[in-house]
PDB file of C-alpha atoms and ligand atoms in Angstrom:
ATOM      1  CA  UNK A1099      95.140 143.046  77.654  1.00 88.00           C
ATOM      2  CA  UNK A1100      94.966 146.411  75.910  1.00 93.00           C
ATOM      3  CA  UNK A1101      98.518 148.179  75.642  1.00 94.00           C
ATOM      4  CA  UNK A1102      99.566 151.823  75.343  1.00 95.00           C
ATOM      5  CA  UNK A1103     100.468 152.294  71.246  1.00 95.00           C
ATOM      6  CA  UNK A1104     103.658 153.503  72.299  1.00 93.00           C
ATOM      7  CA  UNK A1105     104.593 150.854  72.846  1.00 92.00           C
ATOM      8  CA  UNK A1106     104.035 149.669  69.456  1.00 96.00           C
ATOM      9  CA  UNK A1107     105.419 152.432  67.727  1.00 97.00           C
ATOM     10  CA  UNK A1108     107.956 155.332  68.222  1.00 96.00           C
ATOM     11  CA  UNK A1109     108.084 158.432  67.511  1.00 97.00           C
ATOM     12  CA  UNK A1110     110.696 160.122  65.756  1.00 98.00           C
ATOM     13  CA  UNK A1111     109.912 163.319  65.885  1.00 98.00           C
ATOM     14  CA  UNK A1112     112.891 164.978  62.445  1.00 98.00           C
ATOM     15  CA  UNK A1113     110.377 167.936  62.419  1.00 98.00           C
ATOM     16  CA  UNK A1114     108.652 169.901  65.429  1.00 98.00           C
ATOM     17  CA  UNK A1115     106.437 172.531  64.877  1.00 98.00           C
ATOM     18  CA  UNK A1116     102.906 172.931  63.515  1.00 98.00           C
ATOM     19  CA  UNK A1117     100.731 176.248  62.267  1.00 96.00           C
ATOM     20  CA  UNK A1118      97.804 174.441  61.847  1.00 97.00           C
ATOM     21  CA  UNK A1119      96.392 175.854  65.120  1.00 96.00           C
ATOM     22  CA  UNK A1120      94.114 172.675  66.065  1.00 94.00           C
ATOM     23  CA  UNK A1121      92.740 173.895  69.591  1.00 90.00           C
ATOM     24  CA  UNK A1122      93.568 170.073  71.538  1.00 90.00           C
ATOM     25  CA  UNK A1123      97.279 169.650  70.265  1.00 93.00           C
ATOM     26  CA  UNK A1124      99.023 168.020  72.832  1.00 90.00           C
ATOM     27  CA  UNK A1125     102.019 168.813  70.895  1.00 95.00           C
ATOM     28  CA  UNK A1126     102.088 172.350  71.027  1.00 96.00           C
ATOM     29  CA  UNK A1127     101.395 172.085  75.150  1.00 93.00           C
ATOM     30  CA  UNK A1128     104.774 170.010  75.104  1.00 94.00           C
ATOM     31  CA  UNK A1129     106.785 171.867  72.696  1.00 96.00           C
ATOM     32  CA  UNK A1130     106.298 174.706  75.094  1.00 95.00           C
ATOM     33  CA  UNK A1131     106.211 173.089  78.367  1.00 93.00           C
ATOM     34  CA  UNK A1132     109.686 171.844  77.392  1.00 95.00           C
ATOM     35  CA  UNK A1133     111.197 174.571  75.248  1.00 95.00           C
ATOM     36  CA  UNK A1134     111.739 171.827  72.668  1.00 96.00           C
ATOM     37  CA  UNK A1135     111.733 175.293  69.824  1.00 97.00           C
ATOM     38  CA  UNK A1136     110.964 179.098  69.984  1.00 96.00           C
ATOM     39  CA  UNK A1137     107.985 179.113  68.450  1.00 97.00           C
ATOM     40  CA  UNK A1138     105.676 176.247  68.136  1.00 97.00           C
ATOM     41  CA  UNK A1139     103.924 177.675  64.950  1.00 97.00           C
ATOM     42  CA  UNK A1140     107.449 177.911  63.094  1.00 98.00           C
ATOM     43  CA  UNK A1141     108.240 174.259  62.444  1.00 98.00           C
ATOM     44  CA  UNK A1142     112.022 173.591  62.454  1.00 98.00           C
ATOM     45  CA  UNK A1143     113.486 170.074  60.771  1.00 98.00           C
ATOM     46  CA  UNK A1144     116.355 168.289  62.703  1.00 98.00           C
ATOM     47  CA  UNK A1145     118.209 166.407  59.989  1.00 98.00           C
ATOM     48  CA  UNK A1146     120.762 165.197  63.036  1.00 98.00           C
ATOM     49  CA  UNK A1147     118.553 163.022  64.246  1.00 98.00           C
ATOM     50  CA  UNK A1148     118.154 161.131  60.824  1.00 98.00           C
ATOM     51  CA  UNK A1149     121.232 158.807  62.103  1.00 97.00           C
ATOM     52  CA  UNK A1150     118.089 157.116  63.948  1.00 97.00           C
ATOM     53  CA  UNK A1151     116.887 155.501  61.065  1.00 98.00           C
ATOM     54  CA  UNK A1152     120.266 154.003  60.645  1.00 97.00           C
ATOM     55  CA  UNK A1153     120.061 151.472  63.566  1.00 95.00           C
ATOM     56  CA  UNK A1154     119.410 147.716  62.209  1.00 93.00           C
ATOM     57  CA  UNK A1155     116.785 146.433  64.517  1.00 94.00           C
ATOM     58  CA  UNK A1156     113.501 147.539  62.796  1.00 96.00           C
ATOM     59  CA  UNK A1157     111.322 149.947  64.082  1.00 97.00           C
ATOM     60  CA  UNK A1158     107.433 151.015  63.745  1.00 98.00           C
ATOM     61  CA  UNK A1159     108.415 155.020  63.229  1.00 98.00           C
ATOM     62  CA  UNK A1160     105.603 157.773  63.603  1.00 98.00           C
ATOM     63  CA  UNK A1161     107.569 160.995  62.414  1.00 98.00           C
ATOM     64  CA  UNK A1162     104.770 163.156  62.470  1.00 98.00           C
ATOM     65  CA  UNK A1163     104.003 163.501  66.271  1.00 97.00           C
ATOM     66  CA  UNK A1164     104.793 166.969  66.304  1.00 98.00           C
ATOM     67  CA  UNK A1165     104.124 167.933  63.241  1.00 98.00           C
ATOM     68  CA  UNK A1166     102.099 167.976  59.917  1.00 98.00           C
ATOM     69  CA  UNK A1167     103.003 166.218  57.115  1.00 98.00           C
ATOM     70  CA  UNK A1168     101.568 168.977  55.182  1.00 98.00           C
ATOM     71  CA  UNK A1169     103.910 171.331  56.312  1.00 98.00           C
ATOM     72  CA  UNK A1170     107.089 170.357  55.843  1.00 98.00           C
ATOM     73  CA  UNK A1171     109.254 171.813  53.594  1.00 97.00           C
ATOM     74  CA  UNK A1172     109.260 169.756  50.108  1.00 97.00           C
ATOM     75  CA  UNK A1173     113.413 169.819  51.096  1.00 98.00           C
ATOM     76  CA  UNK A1174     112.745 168.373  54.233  1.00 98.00           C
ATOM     77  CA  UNK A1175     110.007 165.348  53.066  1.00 98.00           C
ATOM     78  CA  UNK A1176     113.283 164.808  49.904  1.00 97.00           C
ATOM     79  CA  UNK A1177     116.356 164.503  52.382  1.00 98.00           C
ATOM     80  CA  UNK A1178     114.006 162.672  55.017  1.00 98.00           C
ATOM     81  CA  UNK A1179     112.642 160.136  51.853  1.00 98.00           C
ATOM     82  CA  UNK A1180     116.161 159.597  50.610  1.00 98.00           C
ATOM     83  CA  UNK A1181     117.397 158.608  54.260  1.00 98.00           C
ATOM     84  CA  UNK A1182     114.343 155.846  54.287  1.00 98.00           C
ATOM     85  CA  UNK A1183     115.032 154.306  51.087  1.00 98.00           C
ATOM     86  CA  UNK A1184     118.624 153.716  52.669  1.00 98.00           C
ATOM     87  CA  UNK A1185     116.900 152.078  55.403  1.00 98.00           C
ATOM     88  CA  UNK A1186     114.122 149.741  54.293  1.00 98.00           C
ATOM     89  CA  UNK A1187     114.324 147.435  57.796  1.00 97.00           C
ATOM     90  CA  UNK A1188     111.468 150.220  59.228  1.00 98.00           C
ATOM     91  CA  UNK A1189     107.858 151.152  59.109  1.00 98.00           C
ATOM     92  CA  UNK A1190     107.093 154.881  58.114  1.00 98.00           C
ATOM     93  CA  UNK A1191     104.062 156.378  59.862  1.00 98.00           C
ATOM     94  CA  UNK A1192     102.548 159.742  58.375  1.00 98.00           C
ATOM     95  CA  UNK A1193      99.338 161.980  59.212  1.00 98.00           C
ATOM     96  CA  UNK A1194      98.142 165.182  57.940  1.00 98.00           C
ATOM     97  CA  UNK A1195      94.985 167.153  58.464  1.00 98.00           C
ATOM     98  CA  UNK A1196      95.412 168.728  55.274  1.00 98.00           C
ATOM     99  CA  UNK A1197      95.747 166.183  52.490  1.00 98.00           C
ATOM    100  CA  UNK A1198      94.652 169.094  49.394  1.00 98.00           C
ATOM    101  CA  UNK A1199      97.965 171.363  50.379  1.00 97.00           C
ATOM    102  CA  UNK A1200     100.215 168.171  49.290  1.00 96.00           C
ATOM    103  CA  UNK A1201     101.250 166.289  46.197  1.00 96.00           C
ATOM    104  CA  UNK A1202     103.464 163.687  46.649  1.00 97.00           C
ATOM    105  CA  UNK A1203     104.101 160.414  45.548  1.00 97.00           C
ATOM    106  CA  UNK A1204     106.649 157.578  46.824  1.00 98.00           C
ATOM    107  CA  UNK A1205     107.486 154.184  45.324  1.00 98.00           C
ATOM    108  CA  UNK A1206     108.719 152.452  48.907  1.00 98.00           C
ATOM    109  CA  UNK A1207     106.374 150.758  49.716  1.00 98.00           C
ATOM    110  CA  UNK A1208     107.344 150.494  54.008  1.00 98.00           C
ATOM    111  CA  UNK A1209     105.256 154.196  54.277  1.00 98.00           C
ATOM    112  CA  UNK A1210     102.019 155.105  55.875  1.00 98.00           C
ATOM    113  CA  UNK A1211     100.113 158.052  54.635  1.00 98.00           C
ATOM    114  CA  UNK A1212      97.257 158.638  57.239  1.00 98.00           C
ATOM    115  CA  UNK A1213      94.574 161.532  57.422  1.00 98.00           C
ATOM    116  CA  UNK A1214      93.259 162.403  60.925  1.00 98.00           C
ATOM    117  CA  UNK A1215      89.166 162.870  61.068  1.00 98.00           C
ATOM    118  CA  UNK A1216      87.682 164.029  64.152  1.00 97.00           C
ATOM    119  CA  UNK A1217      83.872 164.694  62.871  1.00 97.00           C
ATOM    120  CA  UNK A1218      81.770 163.602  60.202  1.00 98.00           C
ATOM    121  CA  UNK A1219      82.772 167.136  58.610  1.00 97.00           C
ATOM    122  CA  UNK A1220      85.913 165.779  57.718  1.00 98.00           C
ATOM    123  CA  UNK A1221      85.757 162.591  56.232  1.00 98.00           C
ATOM    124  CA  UNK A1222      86.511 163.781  52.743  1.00 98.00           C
ATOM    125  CA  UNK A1223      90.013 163.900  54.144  1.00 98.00           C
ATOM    126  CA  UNK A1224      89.870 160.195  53.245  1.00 98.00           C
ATOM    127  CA  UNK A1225      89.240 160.924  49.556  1.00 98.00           C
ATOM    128  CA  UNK A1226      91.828 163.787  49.695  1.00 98.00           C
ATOM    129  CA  UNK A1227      94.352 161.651  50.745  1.00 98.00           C
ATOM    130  CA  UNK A1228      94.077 158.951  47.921  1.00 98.00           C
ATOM    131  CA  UNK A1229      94.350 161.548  45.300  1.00 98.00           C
ATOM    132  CA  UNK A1230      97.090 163.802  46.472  1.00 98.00           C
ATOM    133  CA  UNK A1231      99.310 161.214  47.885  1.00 98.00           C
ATOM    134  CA  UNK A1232     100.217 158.110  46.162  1.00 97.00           C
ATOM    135  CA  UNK A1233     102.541 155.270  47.058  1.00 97.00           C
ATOM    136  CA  UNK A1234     102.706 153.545  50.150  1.00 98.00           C
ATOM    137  CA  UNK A1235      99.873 152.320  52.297  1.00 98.00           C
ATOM    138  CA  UNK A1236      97.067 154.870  54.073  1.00 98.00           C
ATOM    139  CA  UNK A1237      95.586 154.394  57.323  1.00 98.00           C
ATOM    140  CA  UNK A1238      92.499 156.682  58.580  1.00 98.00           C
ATOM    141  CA  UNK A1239      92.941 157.923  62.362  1.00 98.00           C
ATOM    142  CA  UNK A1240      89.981 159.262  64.416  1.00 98.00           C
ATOM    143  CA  UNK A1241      90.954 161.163  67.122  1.00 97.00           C
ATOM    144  CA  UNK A1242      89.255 163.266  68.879  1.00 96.00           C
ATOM    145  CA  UNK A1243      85.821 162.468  67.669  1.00 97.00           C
ATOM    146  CA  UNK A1244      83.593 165.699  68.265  1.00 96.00           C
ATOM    147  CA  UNK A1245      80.666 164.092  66.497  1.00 97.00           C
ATOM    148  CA  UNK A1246      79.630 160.657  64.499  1.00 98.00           C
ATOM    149  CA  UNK A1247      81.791 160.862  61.631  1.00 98.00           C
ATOM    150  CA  UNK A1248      78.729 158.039  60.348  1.00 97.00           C
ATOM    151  CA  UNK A1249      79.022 156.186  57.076  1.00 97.00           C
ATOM    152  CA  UNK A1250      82.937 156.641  55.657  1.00 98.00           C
ATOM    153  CA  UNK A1251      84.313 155.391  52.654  1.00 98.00           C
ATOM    154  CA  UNK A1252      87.233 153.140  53.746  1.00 98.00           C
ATOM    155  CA  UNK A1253      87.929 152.454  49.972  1.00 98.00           C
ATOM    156  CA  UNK A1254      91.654 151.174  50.066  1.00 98.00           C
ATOM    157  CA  UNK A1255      92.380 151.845  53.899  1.00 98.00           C
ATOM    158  CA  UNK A1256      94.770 149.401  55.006  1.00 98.00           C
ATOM    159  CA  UNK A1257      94.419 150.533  59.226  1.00 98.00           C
ATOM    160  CA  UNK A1258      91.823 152.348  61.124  1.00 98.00           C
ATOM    161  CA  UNK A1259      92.852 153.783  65.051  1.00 98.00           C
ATOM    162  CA  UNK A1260      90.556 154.944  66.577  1.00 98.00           C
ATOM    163  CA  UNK A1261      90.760 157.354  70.315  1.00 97.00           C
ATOM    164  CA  UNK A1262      89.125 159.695  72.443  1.00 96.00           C
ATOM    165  CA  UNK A1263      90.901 163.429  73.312  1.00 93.00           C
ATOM    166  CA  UNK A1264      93.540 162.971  76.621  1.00 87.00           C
ATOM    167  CA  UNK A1265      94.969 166.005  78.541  1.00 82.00           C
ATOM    168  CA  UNK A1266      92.784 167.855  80.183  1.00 81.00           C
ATOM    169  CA  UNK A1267      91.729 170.624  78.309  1.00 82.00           C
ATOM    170  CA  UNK A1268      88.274 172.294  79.887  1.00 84.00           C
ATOM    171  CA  UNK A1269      85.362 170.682  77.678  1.00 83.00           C
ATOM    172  CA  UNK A1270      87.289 168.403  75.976  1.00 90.00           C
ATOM    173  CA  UNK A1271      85.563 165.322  73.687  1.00 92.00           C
ATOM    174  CA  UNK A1272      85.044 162.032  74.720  1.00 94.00           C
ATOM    175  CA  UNK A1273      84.270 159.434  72.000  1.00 97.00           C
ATOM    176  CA  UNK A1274      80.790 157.829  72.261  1.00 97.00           C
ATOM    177  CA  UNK A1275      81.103 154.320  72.225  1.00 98.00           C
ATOM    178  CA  UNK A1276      78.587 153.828  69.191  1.00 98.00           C
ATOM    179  CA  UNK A1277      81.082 155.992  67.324  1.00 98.00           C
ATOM    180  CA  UNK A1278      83.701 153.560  67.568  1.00 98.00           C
ATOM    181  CA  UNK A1279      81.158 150.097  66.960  1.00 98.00           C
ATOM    182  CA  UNK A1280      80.248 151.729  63.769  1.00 98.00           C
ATOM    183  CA  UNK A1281      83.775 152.359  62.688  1.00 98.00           C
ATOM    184  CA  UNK A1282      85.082 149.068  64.077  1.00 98.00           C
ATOM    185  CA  UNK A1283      81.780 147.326  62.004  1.00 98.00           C
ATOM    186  CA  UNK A1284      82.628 149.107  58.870  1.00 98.00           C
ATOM    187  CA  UNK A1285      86.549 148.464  58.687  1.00 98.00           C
ATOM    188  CA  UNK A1286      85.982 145.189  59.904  1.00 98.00           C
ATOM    189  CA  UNK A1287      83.227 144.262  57.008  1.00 98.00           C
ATOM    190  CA  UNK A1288      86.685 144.940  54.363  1.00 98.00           C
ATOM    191  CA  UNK A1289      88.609 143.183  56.246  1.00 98.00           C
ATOM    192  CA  UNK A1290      90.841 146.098  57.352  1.00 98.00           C
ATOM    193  CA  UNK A1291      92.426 146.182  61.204  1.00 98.00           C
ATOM    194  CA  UNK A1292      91.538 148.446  63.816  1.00 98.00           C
ATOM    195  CA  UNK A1293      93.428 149.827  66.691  1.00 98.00           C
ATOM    196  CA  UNK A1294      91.675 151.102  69.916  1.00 98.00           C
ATOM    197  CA  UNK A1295      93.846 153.632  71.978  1.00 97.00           C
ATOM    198  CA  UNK A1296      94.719 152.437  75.674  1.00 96.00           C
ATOM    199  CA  UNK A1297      92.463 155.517  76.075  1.00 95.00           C
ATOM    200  CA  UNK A1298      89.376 154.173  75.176  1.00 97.00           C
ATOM    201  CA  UNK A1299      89.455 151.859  77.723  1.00 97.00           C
ATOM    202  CA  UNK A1300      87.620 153.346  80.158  1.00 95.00           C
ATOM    203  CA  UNK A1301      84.988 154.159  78.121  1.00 96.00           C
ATOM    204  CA  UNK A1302      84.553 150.877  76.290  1.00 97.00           C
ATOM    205  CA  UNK A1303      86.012 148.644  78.825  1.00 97.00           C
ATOM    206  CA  UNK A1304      88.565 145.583  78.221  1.00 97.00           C
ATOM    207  CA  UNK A1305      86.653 143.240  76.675  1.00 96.00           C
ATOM    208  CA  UNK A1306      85.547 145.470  74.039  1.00 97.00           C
ATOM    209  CA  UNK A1307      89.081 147.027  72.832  1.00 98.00           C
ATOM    210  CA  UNK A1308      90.454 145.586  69.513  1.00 98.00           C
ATOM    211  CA  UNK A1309      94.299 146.338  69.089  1.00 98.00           C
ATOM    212  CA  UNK A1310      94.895 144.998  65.400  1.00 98.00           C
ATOM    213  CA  UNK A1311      98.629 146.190  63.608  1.00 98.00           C
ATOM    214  CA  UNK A1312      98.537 146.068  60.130  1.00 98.00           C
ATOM    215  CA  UNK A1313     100.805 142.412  59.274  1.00 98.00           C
ATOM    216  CA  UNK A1314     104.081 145.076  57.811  1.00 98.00           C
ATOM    217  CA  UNK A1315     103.883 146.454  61.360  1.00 98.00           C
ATOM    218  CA  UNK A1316     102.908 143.356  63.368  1.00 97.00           C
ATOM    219  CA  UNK A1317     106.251 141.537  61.808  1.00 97.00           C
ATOM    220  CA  UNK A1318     108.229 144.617  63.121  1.00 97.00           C
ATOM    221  CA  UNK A1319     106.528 144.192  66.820  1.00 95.00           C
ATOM    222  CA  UNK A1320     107.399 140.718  66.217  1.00 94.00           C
ATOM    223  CA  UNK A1321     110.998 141.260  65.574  1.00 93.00           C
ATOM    224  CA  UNK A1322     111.185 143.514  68.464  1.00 89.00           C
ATOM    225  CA  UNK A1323     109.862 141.410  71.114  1.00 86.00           C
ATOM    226  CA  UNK A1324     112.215 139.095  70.095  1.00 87.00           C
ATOM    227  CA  UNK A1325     115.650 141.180  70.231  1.00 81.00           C
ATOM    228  CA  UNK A1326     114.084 143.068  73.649  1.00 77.00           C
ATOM    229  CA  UNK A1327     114.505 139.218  75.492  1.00 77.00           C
ATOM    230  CA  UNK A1328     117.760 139.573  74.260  1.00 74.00           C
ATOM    231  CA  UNK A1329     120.758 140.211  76.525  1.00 66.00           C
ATOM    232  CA  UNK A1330     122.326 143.511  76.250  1.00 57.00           C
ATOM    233  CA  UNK A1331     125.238 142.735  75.631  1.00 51.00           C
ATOM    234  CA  UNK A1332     124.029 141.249  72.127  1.00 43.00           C
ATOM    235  CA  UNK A1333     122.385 144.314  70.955  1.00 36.00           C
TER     236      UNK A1333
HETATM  237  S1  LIG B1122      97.671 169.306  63.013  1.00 93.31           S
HETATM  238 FE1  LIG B1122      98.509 168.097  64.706  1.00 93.31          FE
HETATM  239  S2  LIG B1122     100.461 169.096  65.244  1.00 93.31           S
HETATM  240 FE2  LIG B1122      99.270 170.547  64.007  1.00 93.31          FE
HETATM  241  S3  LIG B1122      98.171 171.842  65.520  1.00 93.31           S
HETATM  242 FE3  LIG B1122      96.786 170.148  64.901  1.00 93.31          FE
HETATM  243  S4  LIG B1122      97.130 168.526  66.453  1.00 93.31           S
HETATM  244 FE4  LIG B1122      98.876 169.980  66.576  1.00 93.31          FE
END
């Protein structure tokens, strides 16, 4: 049974705030509906929260959820780096749209460097990404899909997820089904694991969802199963 990827992984959201301007950003609809900042277009770093990454129990962590990789503050990515070398029991996630603005390199190797592609204009994201950031692992997430993004070069891709826009912005893109088969085919043919989102299960129905963690991230799930059957009063 397919499962929300929530569930999977948290986020941990150190910086909020985005000026990329992507028109479907659920983000920047929350940030406001919530008064999480002032201005959703400034983004502002909470180094409080970094005691998070102190807790033992290990944790998939997405920390860019509401925000782009891209632009944070080379401060910001140095303080937030130095905190997860202190705490190697995790799973850093990471996306950008804009893999040319950075250079950046890492030797831990618990970090996922991702590039979001929604159309077949942007799949030399993927290529961006392997020369401007090194270290770590990368990942390739399509989502929306406002076209076929076709024949991609999955060269050293160690996760594909693949999803369809939610809310319910007025014309918004649904992922064709043949979109995702020919993703799914061509990860699959390197060996590399794909991820559905819960929200493509409408559209593809249950027996076609894959939901496939990367093994560094299915050990974590693992491990957290595991303490959540625990009593409280052990944690
Ligand atoms: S890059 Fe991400 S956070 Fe920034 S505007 Fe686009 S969807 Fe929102």
């Amino acid at each position: 049974m397919s499962v929300c990827i929530k569930s999977l992984i948290q986020n941990l959201n150190l910086v909020i705030g985005c000026n990329i301007g992507c028109s479907y950003c659920y983000a920047r609809t929350n940030v406001r509906r919530f008064h999480m900042t002032e201005d959703f277009a400034k983004p502002e770093y909470f180094p409080g929260k970094l005691r998070l990454l102190a807790r033992p129990r290990p944790q998939n962590l997405f920390l860019t959820g509401m925000s782009d990789f891209a632009r944070w503050a080379p401060a910001w990515r140095e303080e937030i780096f130095a905190a997860m070398a202190r705490n190697p029991q995790h799973q850093y996630i990471f996306l950008t749209k804009r893999p040319e603005e950075i250079s950046f390199s890492t030797t831990l190797d618990n970090v996922w460097f991702g590039v979001t592609v929604t159309s077949s204009r942007e799949t030399g994201r993927i290529q961006a990404l392997r020369e401007h950031i090194r270290g770590g692992h990368y990942h390739v997430t399509f989502e929306p899909l406002f076209d076929d993004p076709g024949q991609v070069d999955l060269a050293g891709i160690e996760w594909v997820v693949i999803g369809t826009e939610t809310g319910r912005r007025k014309g918004k893109a649904v992922t064709h089904p043949a979109w995702v088969h020919s993703l799914t085919r061509q990860a699959q043919n390197q060996g590399t694991p794909v991820f559905m989102k819960e929200d493509l299960l409408p559209i593809l129905g249950e027996e076609q969802m894959i939901q496939q963690l990367p093994p560094a991230m299915d050990r974590v799930w693992e491990e957290q199963k595991a303490w959540q059957k625990q009593p409280k009063t052990e944690f």
